[in-house]
Structures are given as C-alpha cells and as structure tokens.
Amino acid sequence: MRFTLRQLEIFVAIAQSGSASRAAERLALSQSATSTALAELERAYSQVLFDRVGKTLRLNDTGQWLLGRATELLDRAQELEDTLSTQSAVGPLRLGASLTIGNYLATLFVADFLKRHPASRVQLAVHNSTDIVAAVARFELDLGLVEGEVQHPDVVAEPWLHDELVVFAAPDHPLAAKARVSRAEVLACDWILREPGSGTRATLDHAFGSERQQLRVRLELEHTEAIKRAVEAGLGLGCISRLALRDAFRRGSLVPLPVQGLDLGRAFYLVRHQNKYVTGGLATLIEHIRAFTGDATSTDDIALAPVA
C-alpha cells in the first residue's frame, strides 16, 4: 500500500482549509512536513489532487473524488482506534447546529449525551444554516442540525421536528393590541431580522414571496436574543422561532402578532454528507437526539425550563 493514514489525514486537512499552512496549524505540524506529505501522496500515484491558484489549493476532480473516500477511511480508523483503546466508541464527534437549534436545543441534548457517555467527546459548532450545510458538505462536520429547506447535491437531509416562526412586537407597538393584522400592515413597519443565509430569514422571505422586496429591514442581526432586545426597545418588528419566544411571551415583554395569510411553518433537519460513513458513535448520537425529543413532532411539544 503506497499511502499512509497520516498522508490521508494531511490531504483532508488541506482540502478543508485550502492551504498547506492552515492545515499544518490544524495538525500541529510544520508547513514543510505538510507539503512533503501531500507531494509524496501525489507522486506515489502520479496524480495531481489540487489546482494551484497562487497560494491557495483547490481540489480538482480527482481530489474531490478522493476526499469523501479518505474521510470515510479515517472515520473507520478512528472508530477502530477508540474500540481497541477500550474507550467508548462514541467520539470524537463533530456536531453543527443552526443558531436557533444550537441556542435552545442542542446544548440540552449534548449535555445529556455526555452524561450518558462520559468517555465521549463532542465538538459543537453554532452558525447559520447555510454555513452548517456547507461544513457538512466539506466533511468538516459529522452531523448538522438546521432550519428550513436544505438544497445541496452532496447532503442528505432527514426531517426531525416541525417549528414555527412568529412575527412579534413590543407591547406598546401600534399593532400589538390588534386581534388580526394584515400583511400590508406589517409590510409598512420597520423590521429587525436575521441575516441572509439563516434558515429563519429564508422561511420569512419565502412566506412573503414577491412581497419580501417591500420589507423595510432596519437592522440585521445574527443572534435571536439581540433581535428580541431590539424589538423590546421599539426599533421594529421581529420574526424568529416560537421556541425562542416562550418566556418573553409569558412575561409580556414581547407580544405575538397574528398576521393573516402568512405561513411561517418550517422543519428542523438532521443533515449529513451522502458519502459520510456513519460510525457507531455517530449512529448513537443520532439515536440519542431522536430519543431526547421523544414523541414530539413539533418544538411546541418540547418542555423547556422557563427563564426568569
């Protein structure tokens, strides 16, 4: 066999980072050792795996073909290593979650998972849905949990939970006391919204259709708590998951607006690369996530401890 697992590990790190220097930092190697390992791998099979564009290395077709297979082989080797070391074969695992899921659900089931599997290790990355799907497609994450539709040719998405966005306002907003609110009325207001690329923004834009161009976006923020604070301060209307608004509605610091003819339902998905090898540890984590939410089909069915 003319390649080593170390060479494949270095190849994958370069493919994911885009340069030998960043891969070297990630693997705690010298840049020369990293470059040498890649050169030896390419020379052993008379194959070029990257297109050289300045200092950037971009996977060519051969490299793209190899990436999925190399990642699978490394995953299998890690699973074997964990088992032979008499450690629990449920880690390390790289989990990614969109901001709503990461802030309100993921930390709960990850904490429970680690209690049940104390020898395991889990890395949790929290970013918007587009970034999580892209990281899964690059094999940088073993599993992603995202909001809304997933459209990527290399990613498999499995429905997990139903969720609903809610348009909301400060209690003293002119629309707050109305039993029914029209689309025209909310389109005439200022808005505080999530950034483009987030699952929340995609769902809202889809719900408004061509009218989304009329949205008067005063401020875009990445975090739901910041949006809630801005709306409480009277800067405009917001629209985020009902999951994130439970306590604010209970306290009365924010109020929902019943907008007519606006479908804000969406789904949460579990996403993984279609060529991703599902290790025993990853299968255990997926099973745990589904078991943690139990028979719940909607985020409304999940009990969360109230925040004072």
mmCIF file of C-alpha atoms in Angstrom:
data_model
loop_
_atom_site.group_PDB
_atom_site.id
_atom_site.type_symbol
_atom_site.label_atom_id
_atom_site.label_comp_id
_atom_site.label_asym_id
_atom_site.label_seq_id
_atom_site.Cartn_x
_atom_site.Cartn_y
_atom_site.Cartn_z
ATOM 1 C CA MET A 1 0.000 0.000 0.000
ATOM 2 C CA ARG A 2 1.584 3.245 -1.170
ATOM 3 C CA PHE A 3 -0.280 5.676 1.109
ATOM 4 C CA THR A 4 -0.438 6.105 4.871
ATOM 5 C CA LEU A 5 -3.318 7.223 7.079
ATOM 6 C CA ARG A 6 -1.213 10.226 8.058
ATOM 7 C CA GLN A 7 -0.915 11.283 4.413
ATOM 8 C CA LEU A 8 -4.682 10.988 4.009
ATOM 9 C CA GLU A 9 -5.226 12.981 7.199
ATOM 10 C CA ILE A 10 -2.982 15.745 5.845
ATOM 11 C CA PHE A 11 -4.715 15.639 2.456
ATOM 12 C CA VAL A 12 -8.152 16.033 4.096
ATOM 13 C CA ALA A 13 -6.907 18.901 6.285
ATOM 14 C CA ILE A 14 -5.520 20.736 3.242
ATOM 15 C CA ALA A 15 -8.734 20.120 1.290
ATOM 16 C CA GLN A 16 -10.843 21.565 4.094
ATOM 17 C CA SER A 17 -8.619 24.526 4.911
ATOM 18 C CA GLY A 18 -7.490 25.438 1.390
ATOM 19 C CA SER A 19 -3.795 25.741 2.158
ATOM 20 C CA ALA A 20 -0.870 23.714 3.479
ATOM 21 C CA SER A 21 -0.022 26.358 6.091
ATOM 22 C CA ARG A 22 -3.504 26.328 7.657
ATOM 23 C CA ALA A 23 -3.564 22.532 7.559
ATOM 24 C CA ALA A 24 -0.180 22.487 9.294
ATOM 25 C CA GLU A 25 -1.519 24.697 12.104
ATOM 26 C CA ARG A 26 -4.575 22.486 12.475
ATOM 27 C CA LEU A 27 -2.460 19.307 12.716
ATOM 28 C CA ALA A 28 0.383 20.851 14.754
ATOM 29 C CA LEU A 29 2.905 20.075 12.018
ATOM 30 C CA SER A 30 5.457 22.182 10.180
ATOM 31 C CA GLN A 31 4.419 23.549 6.806
ATOM 32 C CA SER A 32 7.286 21.717 5.129
ATOM 33 C CA ALA A 33 6.173 18.377 6.617
ATOM 34 C CA THR A 34 2.618 19.003 5.446
ATOM 35 C CA SER A 35 3.662 19.955 1.920
ATOM 36 C CA THR A 36 6.047 16.991 1.734
ATOM 37 C CA ALA A 37 3.343 14.530 2.755
ATOM 38 C CA LEU A 38 0.997 15.836 0.063
ATOM 39 C CA ALA A 39 3.743 15.728 -2.568
ATOM 40 C CA GLU A 40 4.613 12.124 -1.621
ATOM 41 C CA LEU A 41 0.960 11.095 -1.902
ATOM 42 C CA GLU A 42 0.581 12.691 -5.336
ATOM 43 C CA ARG A 43 3.921 11.278 -6.534
ATOM 44 C CA ALA A 44 3.118 7.742 -5.346
ATOM 45 C CA TYR A 45 0.158 7.549 -7.736
ATOM 46 C CA SER A 46 1.256 10.068 -10.375
ATOM 47 C CA GLN A 47 -1.867 12.073 -9.612
ATOM 48 C CA VAL A 48 -2.389 15.789 -9.050
ATOM 49 C CA LEU A 49 -5.066 16.332 -6.403
ATOM 50 C CA PHE A 50 -5.227 20.140 -6.291
ATOM 51 C CA ASP A 51 -5.197 23.046 -8.684
ATOM 52 C CA ARG A 52 -2.638 25.595 -7.509
ATOM 53 C CA VAL A 53 -4.103 29.124 -7.597
ATOM 54 C CA GLY A 54 -1.495 31.425 -6.083
ATOM 55 C CA LYS A 55 -1.043 30.206 -2.511
ATOM 56 C CA THR A 56 -4.470 28.575 -2.490
ATOM 57 C CA LEU A 57 -5.004 24.865 -3.162
ATOM 58 C CA ARG A 58 -8.337 23.955 -4.741
ATOM 59 C CA LEU A 59 -9.495 20.363 -5.130
ATOM 60 C CA ASN A 60 -9.648 19.147 -8.719
ATOM 61 C CA ASP A 61 -11.971 16.338 -9.841
ATOM 62 C CA THR A 62 -9.570 13.615 -8.682
ATOM 63 C CA GLY A 63 -9.106 15.301 -5.313
ATOM 64 C CA GLN A 64 -12.863 15.724 -4.888
ATOM 65 C CA TRP A 65 -13.326 12.016 -5.619
ATOM 66 C CA LEU A 66 -10.690 11.115 -3.054
ATOM 67 C CA LEU A 67 -11.948 13.443 -0.296
ATOM 68 C CA GLY A 68 -15.105 11.507 0.561
ATOM 69 C CA ARG A 69 -13.337 8.155 0.477
ATOM 70 C CA ALA A 70 -10.386 9.377 2.522
ATOM 71 C CA THR A 71 -12.720 10.872 5.126
ATOM 72 C CA GLU A 72 -14.657 7.616 5.379
ATOM 73 C CA LEU A 73 -11.444 5.610 5.798
ATOM 74 C CA LEU A 74 -10.188 7.970 8.522
ATOM 75 C CA ASP A 75 -13.540 7.721 10.320
ATOM 76 C CA ARG A 76 -13.356 3.930 10.265
ATOM 77 C CA ALA A 77 -9.761 4.038 11.520
ATOM 78 C CA GLN A 78 -10.751 6.366 14.386
ATOM 79 C CA GLU A 79 -13.610 4.050 15.321
ATOM 80 C CA LEU A 80 -11.196 1.111 15.366
ATOM 81 C CA GLU A 81 -8.714 3.122 17.451
ATOM 82 C CA ASP A 82 -11.375 4.013 20.005
ATOM 83 C CA THR A 83 -12.539 0.421 20.308
ATOM 84 C CA LEU A 84 -9.040 -1.048 20.617
ATOM 85 C CA SER A 85 -8.178 1.567 23.249
ATOM 86 C CA THR A 86 -11.136 0.258 25.286
ATOM 87 C CA GLN A 87 -12.681 3.711 25.141
ATOM 88 C CA SER A 88 -16.305 4.313 24.325
ATOM 89 C CA ALA A 89 -16.724 4.241 20.550
ATOM 90 C CA VAL A 90 -18.897 7.348 20.510
ATOM 91 C CA GLY A 91 -16.351 10.030 19.855
ATOM 92 C CA PRO A 92 -14.855 12.347 18.927
ATOM 93 C CA LEU A 93 -17.912 13.694 17.125
ATOM 94 C CA ARG A 94 -18.238 16.997 15.277
ATOM 95 C CA LEU A 95 -21.751 18.387 15.509
ATOM 96 C CA GLY A 96 -23.013 21.603 13.955
ATOM 97 C CA ALA A 97 -26.278 23.407 14.688
ATOM 98 C CA SER A 98 -28.032 26.480 13.362
ATOM 99 C CA LEU A 99 -28.390 29.308 15.863
ATOM 100 C CA THR A 100 -31.961 28.581 16.984
ATOM 101 C CA ILE A 101 -31.295 24.878 17.442
ATOM 102 C CA GLY A 102 -27.852 25.474 18.923
ATOM 103 C CA ASN A 103 -29.017 28.009 21.488
ATOM 104 C CA TYR A 104 -32.244 26.346 22.599
ATOM 105 C CA LEU A 105 -31.996 22.587 21.981
ATOM 106 C CA ALA A 106 -28.518 21.316 21.070
ATOM 107 C CA THR A 107 -26.835 22.222 24.340
ATOM 108 C CA LEU A 108 -29.545 20.298 26.213
ATOM 109 C CA PHE A 109 -29.247 17.009 24.350
ATOM 110 C CA VAL A 110 -25.453 17.239 24.049
ATOM 111 C CA ALA A 111 -25.203 17.678 27.828
ATOM 112 C CA ASP A 112 -27.474 14.672 28.336
ATOM 113 C CA PHE A 113 -25.483 12.669 25.784
ATOM 114 C CA LEU A 114 -22.191 13.377 27.576
ATOM 115 C CA LYS A 115 -23.699 12.345 30.908
ATOM 116 C CA ARG A 116 -24.739 9.027 29.409
ATOM 117 C CA HIS A 117 -21.420 8.568 27.565
ATOM 118 C CA PRO A 118 -18.796 10.180 29.839
ATOM 119 C CA ALA A 119 -15.838 8.880 27.776
ATOM 120 C CA SER A 120 -17.066 10.558 24.600
ATOM 121 C CA ARG A 121 -16.063 13.914 23.135
ATOM 122 C CA VAL A 122 -18.339 16.220 21.169
ATOM 123 C CA GLN A 123 -17.442 19.439 19.365
ATOM 124 C CA LEU A 124 -20.458 21.690 18.831
ATOM 125 C CA ALA A 125 -20.277 24.485 16.246
ATOM 126 C CA VAL A 126 -23.137 27.008 16.099
ATOM 127 C CA HIS A 127 -23.558 29.033 12.892
ATOM 128 C CA ASN A 128 -26.349 29.893 10.477
ATOM 129 C CA SER A 129 -27.935 27.092 8.435
ATOM 130 C CA THR A 130 -26.078 27.865 5.194
ATOM 131 C CA ASP A 131 -22.706 27.669 6.943
ATOM 132 C CA ILE A 132 -23.600 24.404 8.692
ATOM 133 C CA VAL A 133 -24.724 22.724 5.446
ATOM 134 C CA ALA A 134 -21.547 23.903 3.694
ATOM 135 C CA ALA A 135 -19.384 22.489 6.513
ATOM 136 C CA VAL A 136 -21.200 19.139 6.296
ATOM 137 C CA ALA A 137 -20.638 19.127 2.518
ATOM 138 C CA ARG A 138 -16.902 19.681 3.111
ATOM 139 C CA PHE A 139 -16.791 16.795 5.629
ATOM 140 C CA GLU A 140 -15.858 19.259 8.373
ATOM 141 C CA LEU A 141 -18.873 18.183 10.445
ATOM 142 C CA ASP A 142 -20.192 14.686 11.041
ATOM 143 C CA LEU A 143 -23.764 15.875 11.513
ATOM 144 C CA GLY A 144 -25.658 19.138 11.148
ATOM 145 C CA LEU A 145 -28.969 20.291 12.592
ATOM 146 C CA VAL A 146 -30.527 23.086 10.558
ATOM 147 C CA GLU A 147 -33.742 25.023 9.980
ATOM 148 C CA GLY A 148 -35.733 25.097 6.764
ATOM 149 C CA GLU A 149 -35.206 23.545 3.353
ATOM 150 C CA VAL A 150 -31.810 22.070 2.503
ATOM 151 C CA GLN A 151 -30.679 22.254 -1.100
ATOM 152 C CA HIS A 152 -27.226 20.785 -1.616
ATOM 153 C CA PRO A 153 -26.460 17.899 -4.000
ATOM 154 C CA ASP A 154 -23.997 16.222 -1.611
ATOM 155 C CA VAL A 155 -26.095 16.382 1.556
ATOM 156 C CA VAL A 156 -28.831 14.078 2.868
ATOM 157 C CA ALA A 157 -31.481 15.824 4.993
ATOM 158 C CA GLU A 158 -33.837 13.907 7.307
ATOM 159 C CA PRO A 159 -36.842 15.733 8.823
ATOM 160 C CA TRP A 160 -36.643 15.923 12.602
ATOM 161 C CA LEU A 161 -39.119 18.405 14.127
ATOM 162 C CA HIS A 162 -41.730 20.897 12.987
ATOM 163 C CA ASP A 163 -41.211 24.508 14.036
ATOM 164 C CA GLU A 164 -42.999 27.807 13.512
ATOM 165 C CA LEU A 165 -41.793 31.371 13.247
ATOM 166 C CA VAL A 166 -43.770 34.159 14.893
ATOM 167 C CA VAL A 167 -43.974 37.845 13.994
ATOM 168 C CA PHE A 168 -43.721 39.798 17.249
ATOM 169 C CA ALA A 169 -43.561 43.326 18.627
ATOM 170 C CA ALA A 170 -43.080 45.339 21.793
ATOM 171 C CA PRO A 171 -46.254 45.608 23.925
ATOM 172 C CA ASP A 172 -46.618 49.329 23.130
ATOM 173 C CA HIS A 173 -46.331 48.890 19.346
ATOM 174 C CA PRO A 174 -49.371 50.269 17.443
ATOM 175 C CA LEU A 175 -50.196 46.774 16.109
ATOM 176 C CA ALA A 176 -49.770 44.957 19.435
ATOM 177 C CA ALA A 177 -53.395 45.252 20.566
ATOM 178 C CA LYS A 178 -54.975 44.147 17.283
ATOM 179 C CA ALA A 179 -56.729 40.760 17.125
ATOM 180 C CA ARG A 180 -55.781 40.369 13.461
ATOM 181 C CA VAL A 181 -53.041 42.027 11.442
ATOM 182 C CA SER A 182 -52.802 42.176 7.643
ATOM 183 C CA ARG A 183 -49.706 41.585 5.559
ATOM 184 C CA ALA A 184 -49.946 45.174 4.316
ATOM 185 C CA GLU A 185 -49.844 46.492 7.890
ATOM 186 C CA VAL A 186 -46.657 44.642 8.824
ATOM 187 C CA LEU A 187 -45.010 45.466 5.493
ATOM 188 C CA ALA A 188 -45.480 49.131 6.386
ATOM 189 C CA CYS A 189 -43.408 48.680 9.576
ATOM 190 C CA ASP A 190 -39.664 48.602 10.240
ATOM 191 C CA TRP A 191 -38.160 45.138 10.817
ATOM 192 C CA ILE A 192 -35.297 43.638 12.821
ATOM 193 C CA LEU A 193 -34.357 40.383 11.077
ATOM 194 C CA ARG A 194 -31.835 37.578 10.920
ATOM 195 C CA GLU A 195 -29.169 37.819 8.246
ATOM 196 C CA PRO A 196 -29.476 36.308 4.739
ATOM 197 C CA GLY A 197 -28.244 32.702 4.808
ATOM 198 C CA SER A 198 -30.047 31.878 8.022
ATOM 199 C CA GLY A 199 -32.898 29.367 7.968
ATOM 200 C CA THR A 200 -35.119 31.872 9.773
ATOM 201 C CA ARG A 201 -34.626 34.562 7.126
ATOM 202 C CA ALA A 202 -35.171 32.062 4.310
ATOM 203 C CA THR A 203 -38.503 30.957 5.802
ATOM 204 C CA LEU A 204 -39.719 34.544 6.228
ATOM 205 C CA ASP A 205 -38.661 35.544 2.710
ATOM 206 C CA HIS A 206 -40.420 32.501 1.279
ATOM 207 C CA ALA A 207 -43.605 33.280 3.248
ATOM 208 C CA PHE A 208 -43.789 36.805 1.832
ATOM 209 C CA GLY A 209 -42.897 35.693 -1.700
ATOM 210 C CA SER A 210 -42.504 38.611 -4.088
ATOM 211 C CA GLU A 211 -43.590 40.983 -1.297
ATOM 212 C CA ARG A 212 -40.309 40.337 0.533
ATOM 213 C CA GLN A 213 -38.830 43.177 -1.529
ATOM 214 C CA GLN A 214 -41.152 45.513 0.387
ATOM 215 C CA LEU A 215 -39.787 44.534 3.802
ATOM 216 C CA ARG A 216 -38.314 47.607 5.472
ATOM 217 C CA VAL A 217 -35.297 45.970 7.100
ATOM 218 C CA ARG A 218 -33.895 48.443 9.601
ATOM 219 C CA LEU A 219 -31.387 46.116 11.217
ATOM 220 C CA GLU A 220 -29.967 42.622 10.567
ATOM 221 C CA LEU A 221 -28.599 40.634 13.487
ATOM 222 C CA GLU A 222 -27.152 37.141 13.797
ATOM 223 C CA HIS A 223 -28.480 36.317 17.252
ATOM 224 C CA THR A 224 -32.079 35.846 18.328
ATOM 225 C CA GLU A 225 -31.536 37.382 21.770
ATOM 226 C CA ALA A 226 -30.202 40.561 20.171
ATOM 227 C CA ILE A 227 -33.262 40.703 17.915
ATOM 228 C CA LYS A 228 -35.554 40.314 20.934
ATOM 229 C CA ARG A 229 -33.787 43.154 22.757
ATOM 230 C CA ALA A 230 -34.010 45.422 19.698
ATOM 231 C CA VAL A 231 -37.726 44.747 19.293
ATOM 232 C CA GLU A 232 -38.313 45.329 23.011
ATOM 233 C CA ALA A 233 -36.581 48.697 22.547
ATOM 234 C CA GLY A 234 -39.172 49.632 19.931
ATOM 235 C CA LEU A 235 -36.929 49.533 16.858
ATOM 236 C CA GLY A 236 -39.358 47.459 14.809
ATOM 237 C CA LEU A 237 -40.996 44.074 14.333
ATOM 238 C CA GLY A 238 -39.150 40.781 14.606
ATOM 239 C CA CYS A 239 -39.710 37.240 13.357
ATOM 240 C CA ILE A 240 -37.992 34.265 14.974
ATOM 241 C CA SER A 241 -38.869 30.792 16.220
ATOM 242 C CA ARG A 242 -41.706 30.439 18.720
ATOM 243 C CA LEU A 243 -39.237 28.249 20.621
ATOM 244 C CA ALA A 244 -37.124 31.335 21.376
ATOM 245 C CA LEU A 245 -40.093 33.478 22.422
ATOM 246 C CA ARG A 246 -41.831 31.328 25.030
ATOM 247 C CA ASP A 247 -40.524 33.160 28.084
ATOM 248 C CA ALA A 248 -40.842 36.634 26.566
ATOM 249 C CA PHE A 249 -44.499 35.962 25.721
ATOM 250 C CA ARG A 250 -45.074 34.544 29.197
ATOM 251 C CA ARG A 251 -43.572 37.648 30.815
ATOM 252 C CA GLY A 252 -45.362 40.003 28.434
ATOM 253 C CA SER A 253 -42.160 41.762 27.393
ATOM 254 C CA LEU A 254 -42.998 40.856 23.782
ATOM 255 C CA VAL A 255 -46.313 40.025 22.104
ATOM 256 C CA PRO A 256 -47.147 37.891 19.039
ATOM 257 C CA LEU A 257 -48.811 39.472 16.031
ATOM 258 C CA PRO A 258 -51.414 37.215 14.317
ATOM 259 C CA VAL A 259 -50.636 38.055 10.695
ATOM 260 C CA GLN A 260 -53.284 36.812 8.269
ATOM 261 C CA GLY A 261 -52.250 34.668 5.318
ATOM 262 C CA LEU A 262 -48.629 34.246 6.374
ATOM 263 C CA ASP A 263 -47.445 30.614 6.591
ATOM 264 C CA LEU A 264 -44.368 30.558 8.802
ATOM 265 C CA GLY A 265 -44.155 26.812 9.406
ATOM 266 C CA ARG A 266 -40.878 25.030 8.724
ATOM 267 C CA ALA A 267 -38.965 21.883 9.632
ATOM 268 C CA PHE A 268 -35.754 21.150 11.502
ATOM 269 C CA TYR A 269 -33.490 18.670 9.696
ATOM 270 C CA LEU A 270 -30.631 16.324 10.532
ATOM 271 C CA VAL A 271 -28.093 16.620 7.706
ATOM 272 C CA ARG A 272 -25.025 14.592 6.799
ATOM 273 C CA HIS A 273 -22.916 14.067 3.698
ATOM 274 C CA GLN A 274 -24.367 11.389 1.445
ATOM 275 C CA ASN A 275 -20.977 9.630 1.383
ATOM 276 C CA LYS A 276 -20.358 10.011 5.106
ATOM 277 C CA TYR A 277 -19.545 6.760 6.874
ATOM 278 C CA VAL A 278 -21.877 6.521 9.871
ATOM 279 C CA THR A 279 -19.703 5.265 12.702
ATOM 280 C CA GLY A 280 -21.166 3.515 15.717
ATOM 281 C CA GLY A 281 -20.660 6.723 17.667
ATOM 282 C CA LEU A 282 -22.462 8.875 15.114
ATOM 283 C CA ALA A 283 -25.347 6.402 14.942
ATOM 284 C CA THR A 284 -25.556 6.521 18.742
ATOM 285 C CA LEU A 285 -25.680 10.333 18.709
ATOM 286 C CA ILE A 286 -28.435 10.416 16.065
ATOM 287 C CA GLU A 287 -30.429 7.854 18.038
ATOM 288 C CA HIS A 288 -29.939 9.920 21.196
ATOM 289 C CA ILE A 289 -31.137 13.130 19.523
ATOM 290 C CA ARG A 290 -34.323 11.455 18.334
ATOM 291 C CA ALA A 291 -34.865 9.782 21.707
ATOM 292 C CA PHE A 292 -34.279 13.057 23.564
ATOM 293 C CA THR A 293 -37.178 14.712 21.755
ATOM 294 C CA GLY A 294 -39.210 11.509 22.173
ATOM 295 C CA ASP A 295 -42.659 11.522 20.619
ATOM 296 C CA ALA A 296 -42.524 15.272 19.960
ATOM 297 C CA THR A 297 -43.362 16.170 16.382
ATOM 298 C CA SER A 298 -43.133 19.911 16.997
ATOM 299 C CA THR A 299 -40.948 22.222 19.067
ATOM 300 C CA ASP A 300 -44.169 23.171 20.912
ATOM 301 C CA ASP A 301 -44.178 19.676 22.424
ATOM 302 C CA ILE A 302 -40.709 20.003 23.983
ATOM 303 C CA ALA A 303 -40.615 21.014 27.628
ATOM 304 C CA LEU A 304 -38.044 23.715 28.375
ATOM 305 C CA ALA A 305 -37.264 25.141 31.778
ATOM 306 C CA PRO A 306 -38.636 28.709 31.961
ATOM 307 C CA VAL A 307 -36.196 31.598 32.186
ATOM 308 C CA ALA A 308 -36.940 34.187 34.865
#
